[in-house]
PDB file of C-alpha atoms in Angstrom:
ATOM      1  CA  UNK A   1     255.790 251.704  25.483  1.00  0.00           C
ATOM      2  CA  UNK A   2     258.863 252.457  27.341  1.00  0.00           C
ATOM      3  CA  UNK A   3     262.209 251.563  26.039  1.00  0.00           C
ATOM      4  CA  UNK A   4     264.211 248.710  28.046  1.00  0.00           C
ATOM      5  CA  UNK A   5     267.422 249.512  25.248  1.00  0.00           C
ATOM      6  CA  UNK A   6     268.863 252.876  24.281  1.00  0.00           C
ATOM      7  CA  UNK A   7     272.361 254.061  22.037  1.00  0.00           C
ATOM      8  CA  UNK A   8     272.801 256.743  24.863  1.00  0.00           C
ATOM      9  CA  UNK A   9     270.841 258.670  27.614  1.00  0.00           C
ATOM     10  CA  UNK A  10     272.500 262.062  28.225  1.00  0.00           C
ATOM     11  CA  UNK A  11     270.289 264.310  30.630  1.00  0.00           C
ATOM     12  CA  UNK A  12     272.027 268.182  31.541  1.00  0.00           C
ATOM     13  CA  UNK A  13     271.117 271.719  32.206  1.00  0.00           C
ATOM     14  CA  UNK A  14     268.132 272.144  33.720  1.00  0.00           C
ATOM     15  CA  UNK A  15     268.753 274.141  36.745  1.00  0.00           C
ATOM     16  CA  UNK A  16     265.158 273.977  38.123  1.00  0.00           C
ATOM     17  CA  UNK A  17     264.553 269.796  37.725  1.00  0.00           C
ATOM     18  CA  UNK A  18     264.371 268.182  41.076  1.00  0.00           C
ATOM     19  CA  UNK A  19     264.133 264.459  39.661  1.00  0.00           C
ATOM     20  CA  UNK A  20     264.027 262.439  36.209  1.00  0.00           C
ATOM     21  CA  UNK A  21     261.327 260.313  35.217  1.00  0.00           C
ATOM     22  CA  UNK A  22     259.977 258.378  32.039  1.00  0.00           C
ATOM     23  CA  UNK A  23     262.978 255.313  32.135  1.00  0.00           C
ATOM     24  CA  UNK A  24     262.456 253.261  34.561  1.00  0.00           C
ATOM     25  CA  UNK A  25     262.658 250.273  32.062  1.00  0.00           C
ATOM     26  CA  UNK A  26     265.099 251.227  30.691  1.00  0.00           C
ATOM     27  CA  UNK A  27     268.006 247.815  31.158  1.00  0.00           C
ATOM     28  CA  UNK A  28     270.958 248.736  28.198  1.00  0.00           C
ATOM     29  CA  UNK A  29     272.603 251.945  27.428  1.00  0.00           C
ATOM     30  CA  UNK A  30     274.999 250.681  24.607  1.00  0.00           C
ATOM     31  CA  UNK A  31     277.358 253.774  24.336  1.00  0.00           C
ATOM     32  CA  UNK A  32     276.913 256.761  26.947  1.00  0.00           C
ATOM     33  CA  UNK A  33     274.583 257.273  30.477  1.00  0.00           C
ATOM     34  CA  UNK A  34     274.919 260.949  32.265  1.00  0.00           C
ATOM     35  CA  UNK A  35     273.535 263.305  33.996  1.00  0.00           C
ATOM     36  CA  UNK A  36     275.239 266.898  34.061  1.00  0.00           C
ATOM     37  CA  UNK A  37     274.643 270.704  35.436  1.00  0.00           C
ATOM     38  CA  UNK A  38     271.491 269.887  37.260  1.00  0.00           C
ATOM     39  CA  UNK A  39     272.186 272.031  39.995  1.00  0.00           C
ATOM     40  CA  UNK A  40     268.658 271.330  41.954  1.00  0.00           C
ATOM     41  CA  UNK A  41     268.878 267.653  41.576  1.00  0.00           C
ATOM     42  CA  UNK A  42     269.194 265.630  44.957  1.00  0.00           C
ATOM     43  CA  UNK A  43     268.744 262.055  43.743  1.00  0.00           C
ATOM     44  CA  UNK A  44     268.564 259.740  40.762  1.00  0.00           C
ATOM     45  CA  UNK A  45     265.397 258.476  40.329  1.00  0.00           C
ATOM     46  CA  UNK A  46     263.400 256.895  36.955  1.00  0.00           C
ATOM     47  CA  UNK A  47     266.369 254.371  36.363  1.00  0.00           C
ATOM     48  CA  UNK A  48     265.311 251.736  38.367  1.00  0.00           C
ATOM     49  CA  UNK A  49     266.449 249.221  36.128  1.00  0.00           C
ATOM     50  CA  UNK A  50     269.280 250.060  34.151  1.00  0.00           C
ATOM     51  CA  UNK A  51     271.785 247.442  34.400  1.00  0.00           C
ATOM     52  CA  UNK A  52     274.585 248.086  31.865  1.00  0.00           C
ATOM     53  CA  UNK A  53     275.972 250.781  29.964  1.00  0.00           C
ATOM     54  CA  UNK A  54     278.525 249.451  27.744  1.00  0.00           C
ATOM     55  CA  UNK A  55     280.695 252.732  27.573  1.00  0.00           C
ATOM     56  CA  UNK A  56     280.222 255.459  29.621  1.00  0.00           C
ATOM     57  CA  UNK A  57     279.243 256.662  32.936  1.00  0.00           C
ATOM     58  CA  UNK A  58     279.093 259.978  34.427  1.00  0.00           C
ATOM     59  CA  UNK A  59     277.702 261.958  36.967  1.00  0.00           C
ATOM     60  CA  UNK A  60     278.974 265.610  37.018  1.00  0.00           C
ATOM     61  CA  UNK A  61     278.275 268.923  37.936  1.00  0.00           C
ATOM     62  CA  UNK A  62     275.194 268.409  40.067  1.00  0.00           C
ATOM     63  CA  UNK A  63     275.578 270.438  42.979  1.00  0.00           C
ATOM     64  CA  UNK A  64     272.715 268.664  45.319  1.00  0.00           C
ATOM     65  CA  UNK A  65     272.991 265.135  44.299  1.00  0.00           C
ATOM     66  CA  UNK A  66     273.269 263.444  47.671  1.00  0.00           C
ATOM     67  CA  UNK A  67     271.913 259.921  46.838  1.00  0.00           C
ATOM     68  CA  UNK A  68     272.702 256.962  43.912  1.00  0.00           C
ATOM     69  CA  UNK A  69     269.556 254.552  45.666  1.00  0.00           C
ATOM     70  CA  UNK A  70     268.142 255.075  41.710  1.00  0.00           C
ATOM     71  CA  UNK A  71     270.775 253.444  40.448  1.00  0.00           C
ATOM     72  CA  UNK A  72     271.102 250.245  42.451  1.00  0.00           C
ATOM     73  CA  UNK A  73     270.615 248.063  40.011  1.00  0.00           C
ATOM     74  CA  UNK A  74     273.520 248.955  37.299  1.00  0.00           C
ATOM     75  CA  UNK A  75     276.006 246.122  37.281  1.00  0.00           C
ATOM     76  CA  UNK A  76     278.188 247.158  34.570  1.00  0.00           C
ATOM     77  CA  UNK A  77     279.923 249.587  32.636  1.00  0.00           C
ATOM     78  CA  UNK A  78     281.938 249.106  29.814  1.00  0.00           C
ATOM     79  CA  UNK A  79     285.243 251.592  29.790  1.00  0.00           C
ATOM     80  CA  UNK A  80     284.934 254.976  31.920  1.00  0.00           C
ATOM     81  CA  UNK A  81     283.226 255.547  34.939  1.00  0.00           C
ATOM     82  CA  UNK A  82     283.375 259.289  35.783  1.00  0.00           C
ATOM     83  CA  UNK A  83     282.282 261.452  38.940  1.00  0.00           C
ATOM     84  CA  UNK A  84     283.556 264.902  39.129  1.00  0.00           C
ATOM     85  CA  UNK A  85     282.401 268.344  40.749  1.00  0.00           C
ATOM     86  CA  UNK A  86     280.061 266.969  42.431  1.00  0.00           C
ATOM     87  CA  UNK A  87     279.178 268.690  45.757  1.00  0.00           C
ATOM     88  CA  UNK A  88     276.727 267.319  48.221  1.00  0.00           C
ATOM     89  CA  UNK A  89     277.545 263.731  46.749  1.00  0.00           C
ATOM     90  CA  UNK A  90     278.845 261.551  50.174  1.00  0.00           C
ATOM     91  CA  UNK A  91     278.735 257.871  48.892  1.00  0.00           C
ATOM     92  CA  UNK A  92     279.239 255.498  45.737  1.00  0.00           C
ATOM     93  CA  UNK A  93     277.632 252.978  48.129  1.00  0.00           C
ATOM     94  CA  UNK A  94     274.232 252.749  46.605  1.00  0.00           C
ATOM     95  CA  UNK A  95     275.740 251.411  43.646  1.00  0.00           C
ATOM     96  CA  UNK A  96     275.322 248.127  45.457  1.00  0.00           C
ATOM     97  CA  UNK A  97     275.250 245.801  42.810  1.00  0.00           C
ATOM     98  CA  UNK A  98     277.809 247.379  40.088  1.00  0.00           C
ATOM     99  CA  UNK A  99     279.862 244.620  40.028  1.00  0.00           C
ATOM    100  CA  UNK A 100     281.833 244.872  37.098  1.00  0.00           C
ATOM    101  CA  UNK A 101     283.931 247.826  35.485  1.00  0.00           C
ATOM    102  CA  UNK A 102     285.668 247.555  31.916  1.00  0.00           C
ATOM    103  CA  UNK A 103     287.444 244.322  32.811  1.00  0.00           C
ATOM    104  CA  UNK A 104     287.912 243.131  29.318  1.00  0.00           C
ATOM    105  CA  UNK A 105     288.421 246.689  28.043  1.00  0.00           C
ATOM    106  CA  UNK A 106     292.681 248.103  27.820  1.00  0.00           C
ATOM    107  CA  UNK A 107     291.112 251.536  27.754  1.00  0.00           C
ATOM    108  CA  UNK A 108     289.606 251.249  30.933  1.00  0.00           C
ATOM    109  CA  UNK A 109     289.234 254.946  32.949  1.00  0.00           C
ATOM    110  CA  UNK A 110     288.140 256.008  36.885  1.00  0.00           C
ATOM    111  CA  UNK A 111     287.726 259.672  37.220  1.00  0.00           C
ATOM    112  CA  UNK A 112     286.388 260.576  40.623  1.00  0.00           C
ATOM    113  CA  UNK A 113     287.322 263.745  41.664  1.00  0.00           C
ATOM    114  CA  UNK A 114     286.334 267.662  42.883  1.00  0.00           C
ATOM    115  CA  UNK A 115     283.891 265.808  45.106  1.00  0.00           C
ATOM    116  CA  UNK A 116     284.302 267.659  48.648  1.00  0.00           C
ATOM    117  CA  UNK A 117     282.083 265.278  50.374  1.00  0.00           C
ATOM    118  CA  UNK A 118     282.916 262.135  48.691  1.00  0.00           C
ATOM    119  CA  UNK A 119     284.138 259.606  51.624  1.00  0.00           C
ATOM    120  CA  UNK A 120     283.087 256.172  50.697  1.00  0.00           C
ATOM    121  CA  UNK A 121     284.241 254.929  46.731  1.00  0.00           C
ATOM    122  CA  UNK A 122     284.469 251.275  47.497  1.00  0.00           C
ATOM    123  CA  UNK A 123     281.966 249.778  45.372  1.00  0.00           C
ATOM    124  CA  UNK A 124     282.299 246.100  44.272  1.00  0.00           C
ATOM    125  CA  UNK A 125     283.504 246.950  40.903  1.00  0.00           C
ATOM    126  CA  UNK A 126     285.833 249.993  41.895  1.00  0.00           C
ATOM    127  CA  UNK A 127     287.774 248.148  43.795  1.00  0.00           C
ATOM    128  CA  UNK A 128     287.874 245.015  41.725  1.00  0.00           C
ATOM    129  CA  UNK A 129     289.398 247.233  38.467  1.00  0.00           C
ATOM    130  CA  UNK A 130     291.694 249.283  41.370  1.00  0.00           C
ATOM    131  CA  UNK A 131     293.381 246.258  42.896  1.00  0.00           C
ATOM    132  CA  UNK A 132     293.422 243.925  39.804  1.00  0.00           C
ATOM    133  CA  UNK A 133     294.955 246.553  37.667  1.00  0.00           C
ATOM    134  CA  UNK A 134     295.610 249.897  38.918  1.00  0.00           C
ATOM    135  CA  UNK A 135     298.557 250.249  36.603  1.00  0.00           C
ATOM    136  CA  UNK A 136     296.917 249.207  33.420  1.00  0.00           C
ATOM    137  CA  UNK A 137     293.978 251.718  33.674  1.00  0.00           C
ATOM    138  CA  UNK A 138     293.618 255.563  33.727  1.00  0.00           C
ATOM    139  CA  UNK A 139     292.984 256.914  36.808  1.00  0.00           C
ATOM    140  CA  UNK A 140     292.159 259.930  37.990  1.00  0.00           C
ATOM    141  CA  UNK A 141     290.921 260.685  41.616  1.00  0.00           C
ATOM    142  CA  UNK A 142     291.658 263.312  43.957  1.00  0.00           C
ATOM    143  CA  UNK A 143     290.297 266.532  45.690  1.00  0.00           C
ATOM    144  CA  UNK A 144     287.233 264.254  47.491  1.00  0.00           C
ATOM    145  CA  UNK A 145     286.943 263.843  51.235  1.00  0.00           C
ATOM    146  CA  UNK A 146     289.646 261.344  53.323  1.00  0.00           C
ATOM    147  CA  UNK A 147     288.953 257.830  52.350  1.00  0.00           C
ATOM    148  CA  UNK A 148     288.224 258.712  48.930  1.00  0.00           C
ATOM    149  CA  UNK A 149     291.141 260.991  48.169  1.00  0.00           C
ATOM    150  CA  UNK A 150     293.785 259.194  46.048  1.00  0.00           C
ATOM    151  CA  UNK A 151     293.653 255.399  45.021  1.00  0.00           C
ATOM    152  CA  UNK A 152     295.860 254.374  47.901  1.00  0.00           C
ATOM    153  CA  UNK A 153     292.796 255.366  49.981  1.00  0.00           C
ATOM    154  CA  UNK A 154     290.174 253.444  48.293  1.00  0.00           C
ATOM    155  CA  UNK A 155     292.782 250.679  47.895  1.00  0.00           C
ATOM    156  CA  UNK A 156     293.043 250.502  51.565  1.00  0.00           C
ATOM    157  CA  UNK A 157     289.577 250.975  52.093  1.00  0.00           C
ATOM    158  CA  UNK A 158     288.888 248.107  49.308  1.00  0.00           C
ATOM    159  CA  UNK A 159     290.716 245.490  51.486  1.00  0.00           C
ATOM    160  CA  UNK A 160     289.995 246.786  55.086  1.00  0.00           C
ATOM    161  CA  UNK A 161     286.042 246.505  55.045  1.00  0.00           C
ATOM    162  CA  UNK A 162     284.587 243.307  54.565  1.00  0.00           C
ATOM    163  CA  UNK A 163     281.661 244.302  51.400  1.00  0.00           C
ATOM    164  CA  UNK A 164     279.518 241.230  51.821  1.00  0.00           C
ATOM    165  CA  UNK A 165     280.127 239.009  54.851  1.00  0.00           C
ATOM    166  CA  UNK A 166     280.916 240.443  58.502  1.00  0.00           C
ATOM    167  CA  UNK A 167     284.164 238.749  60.475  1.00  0.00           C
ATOM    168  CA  UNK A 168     282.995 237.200  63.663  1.00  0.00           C
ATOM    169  CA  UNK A 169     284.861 236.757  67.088  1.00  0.00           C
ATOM    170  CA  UNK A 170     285.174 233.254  66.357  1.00  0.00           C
ATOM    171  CA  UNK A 171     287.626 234.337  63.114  1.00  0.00           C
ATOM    172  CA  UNK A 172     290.473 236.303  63.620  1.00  0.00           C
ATOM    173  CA  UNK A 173     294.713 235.994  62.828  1.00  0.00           C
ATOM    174  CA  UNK A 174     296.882 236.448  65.012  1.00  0.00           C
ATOM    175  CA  UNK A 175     299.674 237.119  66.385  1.00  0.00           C
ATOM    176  CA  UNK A 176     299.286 240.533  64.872  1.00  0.00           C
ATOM    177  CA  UNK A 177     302.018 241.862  64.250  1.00  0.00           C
ATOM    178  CA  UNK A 178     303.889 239.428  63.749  1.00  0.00           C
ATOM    179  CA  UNK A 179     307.555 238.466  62.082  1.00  0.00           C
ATOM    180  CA  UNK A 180     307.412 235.264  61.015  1.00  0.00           C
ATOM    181  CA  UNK A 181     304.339 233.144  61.163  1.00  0.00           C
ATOM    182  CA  UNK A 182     300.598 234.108  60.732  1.00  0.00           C
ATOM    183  CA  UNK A 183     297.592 231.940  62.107  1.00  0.00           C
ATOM    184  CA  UNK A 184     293.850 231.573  61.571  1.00  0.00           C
ATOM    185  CA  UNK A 185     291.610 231.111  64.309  1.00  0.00           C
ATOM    186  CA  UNK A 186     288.293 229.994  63.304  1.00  0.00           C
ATOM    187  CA  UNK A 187     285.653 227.320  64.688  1.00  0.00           C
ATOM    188  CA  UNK A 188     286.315 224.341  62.937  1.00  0.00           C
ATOM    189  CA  UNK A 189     290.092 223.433  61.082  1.00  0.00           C
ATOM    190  CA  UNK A 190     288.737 224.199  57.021  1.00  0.00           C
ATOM    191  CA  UNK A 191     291.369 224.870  54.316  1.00  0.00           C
ATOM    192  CA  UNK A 192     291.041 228.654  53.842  1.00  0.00           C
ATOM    193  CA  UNK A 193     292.126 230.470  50.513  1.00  0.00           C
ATOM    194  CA  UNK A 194     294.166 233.505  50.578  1.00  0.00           C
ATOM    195  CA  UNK A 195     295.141 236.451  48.982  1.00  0.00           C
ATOM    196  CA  UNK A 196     297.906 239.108  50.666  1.00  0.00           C
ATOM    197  CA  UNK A 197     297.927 242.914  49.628  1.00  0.00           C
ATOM    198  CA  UNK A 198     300.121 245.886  50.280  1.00  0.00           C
ATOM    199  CA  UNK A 199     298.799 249.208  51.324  1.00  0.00           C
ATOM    200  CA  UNK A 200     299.378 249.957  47.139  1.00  0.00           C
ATOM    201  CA  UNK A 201     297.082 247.248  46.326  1.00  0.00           C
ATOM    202  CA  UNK A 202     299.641 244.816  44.512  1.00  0.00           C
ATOM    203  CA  UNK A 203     299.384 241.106  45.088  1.00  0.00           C
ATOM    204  CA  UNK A 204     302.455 239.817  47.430  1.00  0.00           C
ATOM    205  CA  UNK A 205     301.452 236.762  48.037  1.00  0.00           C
ATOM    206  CA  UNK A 206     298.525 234.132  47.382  1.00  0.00           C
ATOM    207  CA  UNK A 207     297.335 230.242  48.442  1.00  0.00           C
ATOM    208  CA  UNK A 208     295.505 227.941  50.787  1.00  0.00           C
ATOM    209  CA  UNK A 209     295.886 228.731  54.733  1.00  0.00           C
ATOM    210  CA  UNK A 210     295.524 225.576  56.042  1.00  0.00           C
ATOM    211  CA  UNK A 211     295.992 226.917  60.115  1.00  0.00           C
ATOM    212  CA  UNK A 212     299.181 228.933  59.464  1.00  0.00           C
ATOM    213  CA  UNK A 213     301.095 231.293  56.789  1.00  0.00           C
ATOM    214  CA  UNK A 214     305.021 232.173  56.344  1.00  0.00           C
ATOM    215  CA  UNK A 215     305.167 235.652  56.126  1.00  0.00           C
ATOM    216  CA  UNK A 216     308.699 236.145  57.010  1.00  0.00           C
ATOM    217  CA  UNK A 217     309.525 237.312  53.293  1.00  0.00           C
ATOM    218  CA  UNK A 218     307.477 240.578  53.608  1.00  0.00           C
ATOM    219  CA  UNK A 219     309.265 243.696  54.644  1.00  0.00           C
ATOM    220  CA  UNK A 220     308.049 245.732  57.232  1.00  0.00           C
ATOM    221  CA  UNK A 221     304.666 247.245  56.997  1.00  0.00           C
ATOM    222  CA  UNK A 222     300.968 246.739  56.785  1.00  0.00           C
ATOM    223  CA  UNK A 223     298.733 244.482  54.959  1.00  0.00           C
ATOM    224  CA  UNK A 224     295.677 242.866  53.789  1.00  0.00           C
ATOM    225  CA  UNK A 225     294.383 239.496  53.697  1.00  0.00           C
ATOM    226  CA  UNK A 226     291.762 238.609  52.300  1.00  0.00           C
ATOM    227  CA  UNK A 227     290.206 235.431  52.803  1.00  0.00           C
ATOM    228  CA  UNK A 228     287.621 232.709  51.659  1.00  0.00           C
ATOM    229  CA  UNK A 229     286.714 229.572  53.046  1.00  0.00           C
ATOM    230  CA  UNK A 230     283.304 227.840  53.698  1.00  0.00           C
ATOM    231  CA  UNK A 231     282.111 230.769  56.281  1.00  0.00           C
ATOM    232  CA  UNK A 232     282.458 233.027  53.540  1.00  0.00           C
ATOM    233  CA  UNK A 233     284.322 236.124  51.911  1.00  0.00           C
ATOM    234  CA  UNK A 234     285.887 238.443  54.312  1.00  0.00           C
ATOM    235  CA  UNK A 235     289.247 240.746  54.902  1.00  0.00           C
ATOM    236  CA  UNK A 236     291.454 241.443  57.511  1.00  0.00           C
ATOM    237  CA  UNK A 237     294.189 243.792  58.373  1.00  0.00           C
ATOM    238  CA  UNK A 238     297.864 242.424  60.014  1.00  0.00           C
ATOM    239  CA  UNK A 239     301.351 243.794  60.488  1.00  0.00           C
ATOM    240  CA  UNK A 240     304.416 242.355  59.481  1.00  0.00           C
ATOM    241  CA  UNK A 241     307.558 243.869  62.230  1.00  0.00           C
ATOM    242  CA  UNK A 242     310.783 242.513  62.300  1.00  0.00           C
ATOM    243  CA  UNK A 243     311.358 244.030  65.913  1.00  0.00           C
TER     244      UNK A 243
END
């Protein structure tokens, strides 16, 4: 029988293997998941179901990989979450579900970096540990591709795209910019609750938008909203000028 738990899966150096197989139900790594030097390998396949590795992730050194689709089902990973030298890799996307990244942990690391192709690092739980506590972590990412090159990129990226629901025409701010006061269009008059960003990711400002927000405090700049009400989760961009 195949085993659902493990103490760690570490996979590396095999030049010639194309894919992995014999895990796929596999659900708990409790220490350490990688793969490493696989130069030939494209995708991640055979982990179907992995869904938590309680310390370590990493992916390095596998000059093909181009797809994480193998992986969509991890959710969580305990304290460091590590892509590096990668070069074919585009997108942490297919991590669609990984929710959660070392949020009870102080030691709590993101290394992504030497990944020339790497564009699009906003996954759930990246930007969850980035924006809730960028400071408090070890971080590490640089040398990828523009939108994934420094964590003022994936920041911005974090709070500019809307991950789950999609903004309609009916639901919009405005006026944008704006110097003093910020309003909500949207179909019906629902309390709305709010949470406003700078382009570093720190918190400014946070509460229920019931039609209209005082912004006047904010210096000059951009910034993020992002918003919840009964339509759903989504994000928007505004500017705050004072001329």
């Amino acid at each position: 029988a195949q085993l659902k738990q493990a103490g760690s899966v570490v996979i590396l150096a095999n030049d010639m293997q194309t894919d992995i197989s014999g895990f796929d139900m596999l659900e708990e790594v409790e220490q350490t998941w990688g793969v490493l030097n696989m130069s030939s390998l494209e995708k991640i396949t055979g982990f179907g179901s992995l869904e938590l590795v309680g310390k370590k992730f990493f992916l390095s050194r596998l000059d093909s990989l181009r797809s994480l689709v193998g992986l969509a089902a991890l959710r969580y990973v305990g304290e460091i979450f590590q892509v590096e030298i990668n070069q074919s890799l585009p997108s942490l996307l297919d991590l669609k579900n990984f929710v959660r990244l070392g949020m009870d942990s102080a030691e709590a690391v993101i290394l992504i970096n030497r990944n020339p192709q790497l564009t699009n690092c906003n996954a759930e739980a990246i930007c969850a540990r980035l924006i809730q506590g960028a400071n408090s972590i070890k971080v590490d990412i640089r040398d990828n591709k523009m939108g994934c090159d420094s964590t003022s990129q994936i920041i911005e990226s974090c709070l500019s795209t809307n991950i789950r629901d999609v903004v309609t025409s009916d639901i919009y701010l405005y006026p944008n910019p704006t110097s003093d006061m910020l309003y909500i269009h949207q179909p019906t008059d629902s309390p709305v609750k709010f949470q406003i960003y700078n382009q570093l990711g720190t918190e400014v400002d946070r509460g229920l938008f019931q039609g209209q927000v005082d912004v006047s405090a904010l210096s000059e700049g951009i910034y993020y909203m992002r918003l919840e009400s009964k339509w759903g989760k989504w994000s928007a961009r505004f500017v705050v000028s004072k001329k």
